[in-house]
Amino acid sequence: MRKLLIGKEITFRIDYTVPSINREFGTVFLGDKNVAMLVVSQGRAKVREQGQQKGEVSPFLAELLRLEEQAKQEGLGRWSKLQRCTLQGRKSVKTRVLSQPNLRKKLHRLCLT
């Protein structure tokens, strides 16, 4: 995400406002690409459940949910078995270790058992 956006011109488009909390909610675009859709489709983010915004929702919510489901089915990002394994009690494994092919395979086998 950082490499994608740093130094780039983005656009924030307001989708709706919630007057009771004086906040604007919107969508970030990089050119004509919806950044949330890019991130969700890669499995790097989970779509947040809608709160109490009095019926106001993102116009992209249905598509974001579809992309999240697709990322889950494909096991991308946070939905991968390897990622789940590292998040479920094997936090002592360092990222630099995962870059070594043999250790990554061993960890993957641990996750499958």
Tab-separated table of C-alpha atoms in Angstrom:
chain	number	residue	atom	x	y	z
A	1	MET	CA	0.000	0.000	0.000
A	2	ARG	CA	2.776	2.370	0.942
A	3	LYS	CA	4.628	1.799	-2.333
A	4	LEU	CA	1.385	2.196	-4.212
A	5	LEU	CA	0.505	5.624	-2.796
A	6	ILE	CA	3.625	7.446	-1.560
A	7	GLY	CA	4.432	10.382	-3.804
A	8	LYS	CA	1.332	9.859	-5.952
A	9	GLU	CA	-1.557	12.219	-6.451
A	10	ILE	CA	-4.792	10.851	-5.023
A	11	THR	CA	-8.383	12.036	-4.942
A	12	PHE	CA	-10.759	11.772	-1.998
A	13	ARG	CA	-14.390	11.759	-3.026
A	14	ILE	CA	-16.987	12.274	-0.301
A	15	ASP	CA	-19.668	9.585	-0.528
A	16	TYR	CA	-21.800	10.724	2.407
A	17	THR	CA	-21.775	12.776	5.614
A	18	VAL	CA	-23.052	11.838	9.054
A	19	PRO	CA	-24.082	15.142	10.652
A	20	SER	CA	-24.594	13.690	14.155
A	21	ILE	CA	-20.859	12.981	14.444
A	22	ASN	CA	-19.748	15.687	12.016
A	23	ARG	CA	-17.789	13.259	9.803
A	24	GLU	CA	-17.460	12.740	6.095
A	25	PHE	CA	-16.959	9.269	4.663
A	26	GLY	CA	-15.590	8.725	1.222
A	27	THR	CA	-13.402	6.876	-1.215
A	28	VAL	CA	-9.745	7.341	-2.117
A	29	PHE	CA	-8.845	7.079	-5.791
A	30	LEU	CA	-5.442	6.707	-7.418
A	31	GLY	CA	-6.189	7.947	-10.908
A	32	ASP	CA	-9.412	6.151	-11.763
A	33	LYS	CA	-8.731	3.181	-9.428
A	34	ASN	CA	-10.596	2.791	-6.160
A	35	VAL	CA	-7.828	2.121	-3.590
A	36	ALA	CA	-10.159	0.208	-1.240
A	37	MET	CA	-11.097	-2.166	-4.045
A	38	LEU	CA	-7.432	-2.749	-4.883
A	39	VAL	CA	-6.553	-3.539	-1.280
A	40	VAL	CA	-9.596	-5.742	-0.610
A	41	SER	CA	-9.167	-7.679	-3.877
A	42	GLN	CA	-5.589	-8.560	-2.836
A	43	GLY	CA	-6.795	-9.819	0.547
A	44	ARG	CA	-4.940	-7.073	2.399
A	45	ALA	CA	-8.044	-5.672	4.106
A	46	LYS	CA	-11.379	-6.852	5.442
A	47	VAL	CA	-14.568	-4.980	4.596
A	48	ARG	CA	-15.929	-3.373	7.748
A	49	GLU	CA	-19.458	-4.160	8.768
A	50	GLN	CA	-21.754	-1.163	8.409
A	51	GLY	CA	-22.422	0.641	11.669
A	52	GLN	CA	-25.170	2.962	12.773
A	53	GLN	CA	-24.879	5.521	9.947
A	54	LYS	CA	-28.646	5.904	9.591
A	55	GLY	CA	-28.871	4.105	6.290
A	56	GLU	CA	-25.857	5.768	4.676
A	57	VAL	CA	-23.503	3.268	3.071
A	58	SER	CA	-20.668	3.384	0.617
A	59	PRO	CA	-21.866	3.149	-2.977
A	60	PHE	CA	-19.087	0.573	-3.408
A	61	LEU	CA	-20.122	-1.714	-0.520
A	62	ALA	CA	-21.636	-4.501	-2.636
A	63	GLU	CA	-18.591	-4.641	-4.917
A	64	LEU	CA	-16.194	-4.556	-1.957
A	65	LEU	CA	-18.022	-7.489	-0.344
A	66	ARG	CA	-17.853	-9.412	-3.616
A	67	LEU	CA	-14.105	-8.741	-3.924
A	68	GLU	CA	-13.557	-9.792	-0.303
A	69	GLU	CA	-15.371	-13.071	-0.891
A	70	GLN	CA	-13.321	-13.692	-4.030
A	71	ALA	CA	-10.059	-13.017	-2.122
A	72	LYS	CA	-11.203	-15.457	0.598
A	73	GLN	CA	-11.964	-18.177	-1.930
A	74	GLU	CA	-8.568	-17.675	-3.597
A	75	GLY	CA	-6.754	-17.622	-0.240
A	76	LEU	CA	-5.145	-14.235	-0.857
A	77	GLY	CA	-3.428	-12.049	1.753
A	78	ARG	CA	-5.051	-12.233	5.165
A	79	TRP	CA	-7.158	-15.169	3.944
A	80	SER	CA	-4.188	-17.419	3.103
A	81	LYS	CA	-3.574	-20.501	5.236
A	82	LEU	CA	0.005	-19.412	5.842
A	83	GLN	CA	-1.153	-15.993	7.068
A	84	ARG	CA	-3.765	-17.543	9.363
A	85	CYS	CA	-1.134	-19.851	10.783
A	86	THR	CA	1.213	-17.023	11.665
A	87	LEU	CA	-1.672	-15.125	13.280
A	88	GLN	CA	-2.893	-18.103	15.313
A	89	GLY	CA	-0.194	-18.610	17.880
A	90	ARG	CA	2.972	-18.801	15.814
A	91	LYS	CA	3.832	-15.132	16.206
A	92	SER	CA	7.448	-15.914	17.072
A	93	VAL	CA	8.190	-16.558	13.387
A	94	LYS	CA	9.851	-13.449	11.971
A	95	THR	CA	9.086	-12.044	8.536
A	96	ARG	CA	12.708	-12.390	7.438
A	97	VAL	CA	12.508	-16.128	8.169
A	98	LEU	CA	9.507	-16.453	5.845
A	99	SER	CA	11.599	-15.127	2.983
A	100	GLN	CA	13.847	-18.183	3.167
A	101	PRO	CA	12.275	-20.857	0.907
A	102	ASN	CA	12.984	-23.962	3.015
A	103	LEU	CA	11.747	-22.442	6.251
A	104	ARG	CA	8.671	-21.068	4.511
A	105	LYS	CA	7.809	-24.592	3.270
A	106	LYS	CA	8.279	-26.041	6.759
A	107	LEU	CA	6.016	-23.401	8.274
A	108	HIS	CA	3.435	-24.021	5.570
A	109	ARG	CA	3.443	-27.753	6.436
A	110	LEU	CA	2.966	-26.871	10.115
A	111	CYS	CA	-0.058	-24.768	9.226
A	112	LEU	CA	-1.669	-27.576	7.298
A	113	THR	CA	-1.438	-29.986	10.214
